[in-house]
CSV table of C-alpha atoms and ligand atoms in Angstrom, one decimal:
chain,number,residue,atom,x,y,z
A,1,MET,CA,89.8,123.7,115.3
A,2,SER,CA,87.9,122.1,112.4
A,3,ASP,CA,87.5,118.3,112.3
A,4,TYR,CA,89.0,117.8,108.7
A,5,LEU,CA,88.9,114.1,109.0
A,6,GLN,CA,85.4,113.6,110.2
A,7,TYR,CA,85.6,110.1,111.5
A,8,ALA,CA,83.5,110.5,114.5
A,9,GLY,CA,80.6,108.1,114.3
A,10,LYS,CA,81.6,106.5,111.3
A,11,THR,CA,81.6,102.8,110.9
A,12,ALA,CA,85.1,101.7,109.7
A,13,VAL,CA,86.4,98.0,109.1
A,14,VAL,CA,90.1,97.3,109.1
A,15,THR,CA,91.8,93.9,108.1
A,16,GLY,CA,95.2,93.0,109.4
A,17,ALA,CA,94.6,94.9,112.8
A,18,ALA,CA,96.5,92.4,115.0
A,19,SER,CA,99.9,93.8,114.0
A,20,GLY,CA,101.9,96.4,112.0
A,21,ILE,CA,100.1,98.9,109.8
A,22,GLY,CA,96.6,97.6,110.4
A,23,LYS,CA,97.1,98.0,114.0
A,24,ALA,CA,98.3,101.4,113.7
A,25,THR,CA,95.4,102.2,111.5
A,26,ALA,CA,92.7,100.8,113.8
A,27,GLN,CA,94.3,102.6,116.8
A,28,ARG,CA,94.1,106.0,115.0
A,29,LEU,CA,90.5,105.4,114.0
A,30,VAL,CA,89.4,104.7,117.5
A,31,GLU,CA,91.3,107.8,118.8
A,32,LEU,CA,89.4,109.7,116.0
A,33,GLY,CA,85.9,108.4,117.3
A,34,ALA,CA,85.1,105.9,114.7
A,35,GLU,CA,83.2,102.7,115.4
A,36,VAL,CA,86.1,100.4,114.5
A,37,HIS,CA,85.6,96.6,113.5
A,38,VAL,CA,88.6,94.6,112.8
A,39,ILE,CA,89.3,91.1,110.9
A,40,ASP,CA,92.5,89.3,111.3
A,41,TYR,CA,93.3,85.7,111.8
A,42,ALA,CA,95.4,86.7,114.8
A,43,PRO,CA,94.0,88.1,118.0
A,44,ALA,CA,93.7,91.9,117.7
A,45,GLU,CA,94.4,93.2,121.3
A,46,LEU,CA,93.2,96.9,121.1
A,47,PRO,CA,91.2,98.9,123.5
A,48,GLY,CA,88.2,100.5,122.1
A,49,LEU,CA,87.3,98.4,119.3
A,50,ALA,CA,83.6,97.8,118.5
A,51,SER,CA,84.4,94.2,117.4
A,52,ALA,CA,87.2,92.0,116.5
A,53,THR,CA,86.5,88.9,114.4
A,54,ARG,CA,89.1,86.1,113.7
A,55,ALA,CA,89.0,85.2,110.1
A,56,ASN,CA,91.5,83.9,107.4
A,57,LEU,CA,91.0,86.0,104.3
A,58,GLY,CA,92.2,83.1,102.2
A,59,VAL,CA,89.1,81.1,103.0
A,60,ARG,CA,85.7,82.3,101.6
A,61,GLU,CA,83.6,80.7,104.4
A,62,GLU,CA,85.6,82.6,107.0
A,63,ILE,CA,85.3,85.9,105.1
A,64,ASP,CA,81.5,85.4,104.7
A,65,GLN,CA,81.1,84.5,108.4
A,66,ALA,CA,83.1,87.7,109.5
A,67,PHE,CA,80.9,89.9,107.3
A,68,ALA,CA,77.7,88.2,108.7
A,69,SER,CA,78.6,89.8,112.0
A,70,LEU,CA,79.6,93.3,110.6
A,71,PRO,CA,77.3,96.1,110.4
A,72,GLU,CA,75.0,96.3,107.4
A,73,HIS,CA,76.4,99.8,106.6
A,74,ILE,CA,80.1,100.6,106.3
A,75,ASP,CA,81.5,104.0,105.8
A,76,ALA,CA,85.2,103.2,105.5
A,77,PHE,CA,87.0,100.1,104.6
A,78,PHE,CA,90.7,99.4,105.1
A,79,GLY,CA,92.1,96.4,103.4
A,80,VAL,CA,95.5,96.2,105.2
A,81,ALA,CA,96.1,92.5,105.8
A,82,GLY,CA,98.6,90.8,103.4
A,83,VAL,CA,101.4,88.3,103.5
A,84,SER,CA,104.9,88.3,102.1
A,85,GLY,CA,104.7,84.9,100.5
A,86,LEU,CA,107.5,83.4,102.5
A,87,GLN,CA,105.1,81.4,104.8
A,88,HIS,CA,102.6,80.7,102.0
A,89,ASP,CA,102.5,79.1,98.5
A,90,TYR,CA,102.4,81.0,95.1
A,91,ASN,CA,98.5,80.9,94.8
A,92,THR,CA,97.5,81.5,98.4
A,93,THR,CA,99.7,84.6,98.4
A,94,LEU,CA,97.7,85.9,95.4
A,95,LEU,CA,94.6,84.9,96.9
A,96,ILE,CA,95.1,86.6,100.2
A,97,ASN,CA,96.7,89.8,99.0
A,98,PHE,CA,94.3,90.4,95.9
A,99,GLY,CA,91.6,87.8,95.3
A,100,SER,CA,90.2,88.3,98.9
A,101,TYR,CA,89.8,91.9,98.3
A,102,LYS,CA,88.1,91.6,95.0
A,103,TYR,CA,85.7,89.2,96.6
A,104,ILE,CA,85.0,91.5,99.5
A,105,SER,CA,84.6,94.5,97.5
A,106,LYS,CA,82.1,92.9,94.9
A,107,THR,CA,80.3,90.8,97.5
A,108,TYR,CA,80.0,93.1,100.5
A,109,LEU,CA,81.5,96.7,100.1
A,110,GLU,CA,79.3,97.5,97.1
A,111,ALA,CA,76.3,96.5,99.0
A,112,ARG,CA,77.1,98.1,102.2
A,113,MET,CA,78.5,101.4,101.1
A,114,SER,CA,76.7,104.5,99.9
A,115,GLU,CA,77.5,108.0,98.7
A,116,GLY,CA,80.5,109.3,100.6
A,117,GLY,CA,81.9,105.6,101.4
A,118,ALA,CA,85.6,105.1,100.9
A,119,ILE,CA,87.8,102.1,100.5
A,120,ALA,CA,91.6,102.0,100.9
A,121,TYR,CA,93.9,99.1,100.4
A,122,VAL,CA,97.5,98.7,101.4
A,123,SER,CA,99.5,97.5,98.4
A,124,SER,CA,103.3,98.0,98.1
A,125,LEU,CA,105.9,99.6,96.3
A,126,GLY,CA,106.5,96.2,95.1
A,127,GLY,CA,103.3,96.6,93.0
A,128,ILE,CA,104.6,99.7,90.9
A,129,ASN,CA,104.5,99.6,87.1
A,130,TRP,CA,101.2,97.9,87.2
A,131,GLU,CA,100.0,100.3,84.5
A,132,ARG,CA,102.7,98.9,82.1
A,133,TYR,CA,101.7,95.5,82.2
A,134,GLN,CA,97.9,95.6,82.2
A,135,GLU,CA,97.6,93.0,79.4
A,136,GLU,CA,99.0,90.1,81.5
A,137,LEU,CA,96.8,91.1,84.6
A,138,GLU,CA,93.6,91.9,82.9
A,139,GLY,CA,92.2,88.3,82.9
A,140,LEU,CA,92.8,88.0,86.5
A,141,ILE,CA,91.0,91.2,87.1
A,142,GLN,CA,88.1,90.2,85.2
A,143,ALA,CA,87.4,87.0,87.1
A,144,GLU,CA,84.0,87.4,89.0
A,145,GLY,CA,83.2,85.6,92.2
A,146,TRP,CA,85.4,83.4,94.5
A,147,ASP,CA,85.5,80.2,92.3
A,148,ALA,CA,86.3,82.3,89.3
A,149,ILE,CA,89.1,84.2,91.1
A,150,VAL,CA,90.6,80.9,92.5
A,151,LYS,CA,90.5,79.3,89.0
A,152,ALA,CA,92.1,82.6,87.3
A,153,ILE,CA,95.0,82.2,89.9
A,154,GLU,CA,95.3,78.5,89.3
A,155,GLY,CA,95.3,79.3,85.5
A,156,ILE,CA,98.5,81.2,85.9
A,157,GLY,CA,100.2,77.8,86.4
A,158,ASN,CA,102.9,79.0,88.6
A,159,GLU,CA,101.9,77.0,91.7
A,160,ASP,CA,105.3,75.3,91.9
A,161,GLN,CA,106.9,78.7,92.3
A,162,PRO,CA,107.8,79.9,95.9
A,163,GLY,CA,105.3,82.2,97.6
A,164,PRO,CA,107.5,85.3,97.4
A,165,VAL,CA,107.5,85.2,93.7
A,166,ALA,CA,103.7,86.0,93.8
A,167,TYR,CA,104.3,89.0,96.0
A,168,ALA,CA,104.8,91.8,93.5
A,169,LEU,CA,102.2,90.5,91.3
A,170,SER,CA,99.7,90.2,93.9
A,171,LYS,CA,100.3,94.0,94.6
A,172,ARG,CA,100.2,94.8,91.0
A,173,LEU,CA,96.9,93.1,90.7
A,174,LEU,CA,95.5,95.1,93.6
A,175,ASN,CA,96.7,98.4,92.1
A,176,LEU,CA,95.0,97.6,88.9
A,177,PHE,CA,91.8,96.5,90.6
A,178,VAL,CA,91.9,99.7,92.5
A,179,ALA,CA,91.9,101.7,89.2
A,180,HIS,CA,89.0,99.8,87.8
A,181,SER,CA,87.1,99.9,91.1
A,182,ALA,CA,87.5,103.7,91.3
A,183,ILE,CA,85.9,104.2,88.0
A,184,GLU,CA,83.1,101.7,88.6
A,185,LEU,CA,82.1,103.1,92.0
A,186,ALA,CA,82.6,106.9,91.1
A,187,GLY,CA,78.9,107.3,90.0
A,188,ARG,CA,77.8,106.1,93.3
A,189,GLY,CA,80.0,108.7,95.1
A,190,ILE,CA,82.3,105.9,96.6
A,191,ARG,CA,86.0,106.5,96.5
A,192,VAL,CA,88.7,103.8,96.1
A,193,ASN,CA,92.5,104.3,96.7
A,194,THR,CA,95.6,102.4,97.6
A,195,LEU,CA,98.7,103.1,99.6
A,196,LEU,CA,102.1,101.8,98.4
A,197,PRO,CA,104.4,101.7,101.4
A,198,THR,CA,108.2,101.4,101.2
A,199,ASN,CA,109.9,99.1,103.9
A,200,THR,CA,108.2,99.5,107.2
A,201,GLU,CA,109.0,98.0,110.7
A,202,THR,CA,106.2,95.5,111.2
A,203,GLY,CA,105.7,91.8,111.5
A,204,LEU,CA,106.8,91.2,107.9
A,205,THR,CA,110.0,92.8,108.1
A,206,ALA,CA,111.9,89.7,108.8
A,207,ASP,CA,110.3,87.9,105.9
A,208,PHE,CA,111.2,90.9,103.7
A,209,ALA,CA,114.8,90.9,105.0
A,210,VAL,CA,115.1,87.3,103.7
A,211,MET,CA,113.6,88.0,100.4
A,212,ARG,CA,115.7,91.0,99.7
A,213,GLY,CA,119.1,89.8,100.9
A,214,GLY,CA,119.3,91.1,104.4
A,215,ARG,CA,118.1,93.9,106.5
A,216,ASP,CA,120.8,96.4,105.3
A,217,GLN,CA,119.3,96.0,101.9
A,218,LEU,CA,115.8,97.0,103.3
A,219,GLU,CA,117.5,100.1,105.0
A,220,ALA,CA,119.3,101.1,101.7
A,221,ASN,CA,116.2,100.8,99.6
A,222,SER,CA,113.7,102.4,101.9
A,223,GLY,CA,112.9,106.2,102.0
A,224,LEU,CA,115.5,108.9,101.1
A,225,ASN,CA,115.6,109.6,104.8
A,226,ASN,CA,117.7,106.2,105.0
A,227,ARG,CA,115.4,104.4,107.5
A,228,LEU,CA,112.5,102.1,107.5
A,229,ALA,CA,109.1,103.6,108.2
A,230,VAL,CA,107.3,102.9,111.3
A,231,PRO,CA,103.7,101.7,111.0
A,232,GLU,CA,102.2,104.9,112.2
A,233,GLU,CA,103.9,106.7,109.2
A,234,MET,CA,101.8,104.5,106.9
A,235,ALA,CA,98.6,104.4,108.9
A,236,ASP,CA,98.2,108.1,109.1
A,237,PRO,CA,98.1,108.6,105.3
A,238,LEU,CA,95.9,105.6,104.9
A,239,VAL,CA,93.4,107.2,107.5
A,240,PHE,CA,93.8,110.4,105.5
A,241,LEU,CA,92.8,108.7,102.2
A,242,ASN,CA,89.4,107.5,103.6
A,243,SER,CA,88.7,110.6,105.4
A,244,HIS,CA,86.5,113.6,104.6
A,245,ALA,CA,89.7,115.6,103.9
A,246,ALA,CA,90.5,113.5,100.9
A,247,ARG,CA,86.9,113.6,99.5
A,248,TYR,CA,87.9,114.5,96.0
A,249,ILE,CA,90.7,111.8,95.7
A,250,SER,CA,90.0,108.5,94.2
A,251,GLY,CA,91.8,106.1,92.1
A,252,GLN,CA,95.1,107.2,93.6
A,253,PRO,CA,98.0,104.9,94.1
A,254,LEU,CA,99.7,106.9,96.8
A,255,LEU,CA,103.5,106.1,97.2
A,256,VAL,CA,104.8,106.6,100.7
A,257,ASP,CA,108.4,106.3,100.3
A,258,PHE,CA,110.0,109.7,101.3
A,259,GLY,CA,110.7,110.5,97.8
A,260,ALA,CA,112.6,107.3,96.9
A,261,ARG,CA,110.8,106.3,93.8
A,262,ASN,CA,112.0,109.5,92.1
A,263,LEU,CA,115.5,108.1,91.8
A,264,GLN,CA,114.1,105.4,89.4
A,265,LEU,CA,111.9,107.8,87.6
A,266,LEU,CA,114.9,110.0,86.9
A,267,GLY,CA,117.0,107.2,85.8
A,268,ARG,CA,119.4,107.6,88.8
A,269,LYS,CA,118.8,104.1,90.0
A,270,GLU,CA,117.7,100.9,88.2
A,271,ASP,CA,113.9,100.2,88.0
A,272,MET,CA,114.1,96.6,89.5
A,273,LEU,CA,110.4,96.0,88.7
A,274,ASP,CA,110.0,97.2,85.1
A,275,ARG,CA,109.2,93.8,83.7
A,276,PRO,CA,106.2,91.4,83.4
A,277,LEU,CA,105.9,89.2,86.4
A,278,ILE,CA,103.8,86.3,85.3
A,279,GLY,CA,105.8,83.3,84.2
A,280,GLU,CA,109.0,84.9,85.4
A,281,PRO,CA,110.7,83.1,88.3
A,282,LYS,CA,112.8,85.2,90.8
A,283,ALA,CA,110.2,88.1,90.6
A,284,ALA,CA,110.0,88.6,94.3
A,285,GLY,CA,110.1,92.1,95.9
A,286,SER,CA,108.6,93.9,98.8
B,301,LIG,N1,106.2,96.0,106.2
B,301,LIG,C1,106.5,96.4,104.9
B,301,LIG,O1,107.7,96.6,104.7
B,301,LIG,C2,105.6,96.5,103.9
B,301,LIG,C3,105.9,97.1,102.7
B,301,LIG,C4,105.0,97.2,101.6
B,301,LIG,C5,103.7,96.8,101.8
B,301,LIG,N2,103.3,96.2,102.9
B,301,LIG,C6,102.0,95.7,103.3
B,301,LIG,O2,101.4,96.3,104.4
B,301,LIG,C7,100.3,95.4,104.7
B,301,LIG,C8,100.3,95.1,106.2
B,301,LIG,O3,101.3,94.5,106.6
B,301,LIG,P1,102.5,94.8,107.8
B,301,LIG,O4,103.7,95.1,107.2
B,301,LIG,O5,101.7,95.6,108.7
B,301,LIG,O6,102.7,93.3,108.3
B,301,LIG,P2,102.2,92.6,109.8
B,301,LIG,O7,102.6,91.2,109.6
B,301,LIG,O8,102.7,93.3,110.9
B,301,LIG,O9,100.6,92.7,109.6
B,301,LIG,C9,99.9,92.1,108.8
B,301,LIG,C10,98.5,91.6,109.7
B,301,LIG,O10,97.7,90.9,108.7
B,301,LIG,C11,97.3,89.6,109.2
B,301,LIG,N3,97.0,88.8,108.0
B,301,LIG,C12,97.8,88.2,107.2
B,301,LIG,N4,97.3,87.3,106.4
B,301,LIG,C13,96.0,87.2,106.9
B,301,LIG,C14,94.8,86.4,106.3
B,301,LIG,N5,95.0,85.6,105.4
B,301,LIG,N6,93.7,86.5,107.1
B,301,LIG,C15,93.6,87.5,108.0
B,301,LIG,N7,94.6,88.3,108.4
B,301,LIG,C16,95.8,88.1,107.9
B,301,LIG,C17,98.3,89.3,110.1
B,301,LIG,O11,97.9,88.3,111.1
B,301,LIG,C18,98.9,90.5,110.5
B,301,LIG,O12,98.2,90.9,111.8
B,301,LIG,C19,100.4,94.1,103.9
B,301,LIG,O13,99.4,94.1,102.9
B,301,LIG,C20,101.9,94.2,103.3
B,301,LIG,O14,102.0,93.6,102.0
B,301,LIG,C21,104.4,96.1,104.0
């Protein structure tokens, strides 16, 4: 049978591989014959990895150290690590979920990738409607370099808000960044996409249950098949996005929610996130 995915011998880097969607992604890539390097601040215990580096994506020096030990050429990058905000403050949530990836892309991926390279981030359904609110996001997207990104985040002036309030905003920023990035890198033959998962059974599920009013709320607002996804159901489409099979797909925010978003698009359910998020308390969502 043809190898449609063509990962054998490719160098892949996965963040967040100690748990959940990142772990399932790294596992699948190992099975497919890629050389898999992972970054997580927790220990990633997976057989077959080429390397596992402990680093906090919220700290520039730790990102720099991690990339110093990674290969000079990267074929596929999977930005999966992210936080709910429940265990972090507002600014740190934005920095980990969005700022770190902008920094990594500009500082390392653009230099280490060539024609055929592919980048896929895990955003969230919480980041929908990003295209309707570009104006409020654009200033943060334009910030170049770690210090400018940190300053732009501080400039929102919401540091006294709880971390979960930043979650949806962080994912909207990531989605908008992907749209820009896909345009900028297209000329070099590098693709950039993002996956927007619905509620998935992972290390973050307990946090999201608190943020969304209980586990039953997560179940009621997941896929139309009425259950949470399992990590592999997100990892597989993510692996597809960076694969040879998806070689003409770029700039795509791929909703993986078993069709549930259509209820909102068809007006059969309220669109909870159709509003600006900056300066609005109580804007949390997963
Ligand atoms: N689980 C869901 O319902 C859901 C829904 C939508 C989006 N997502 C997104 O999926 C992604 C993966 O999360 P998950 O659900 O698999 O949760 P998870 O907690 O199981 O996995 C996240 C991993 O990221 C790592 N990580 C977090 N912050 C880090 C940091 N600062 N530096 C280094 N590593 C860090 C954690 O140690 C963990 O291994 C996240 O970006 C999350 O926002 C999850």
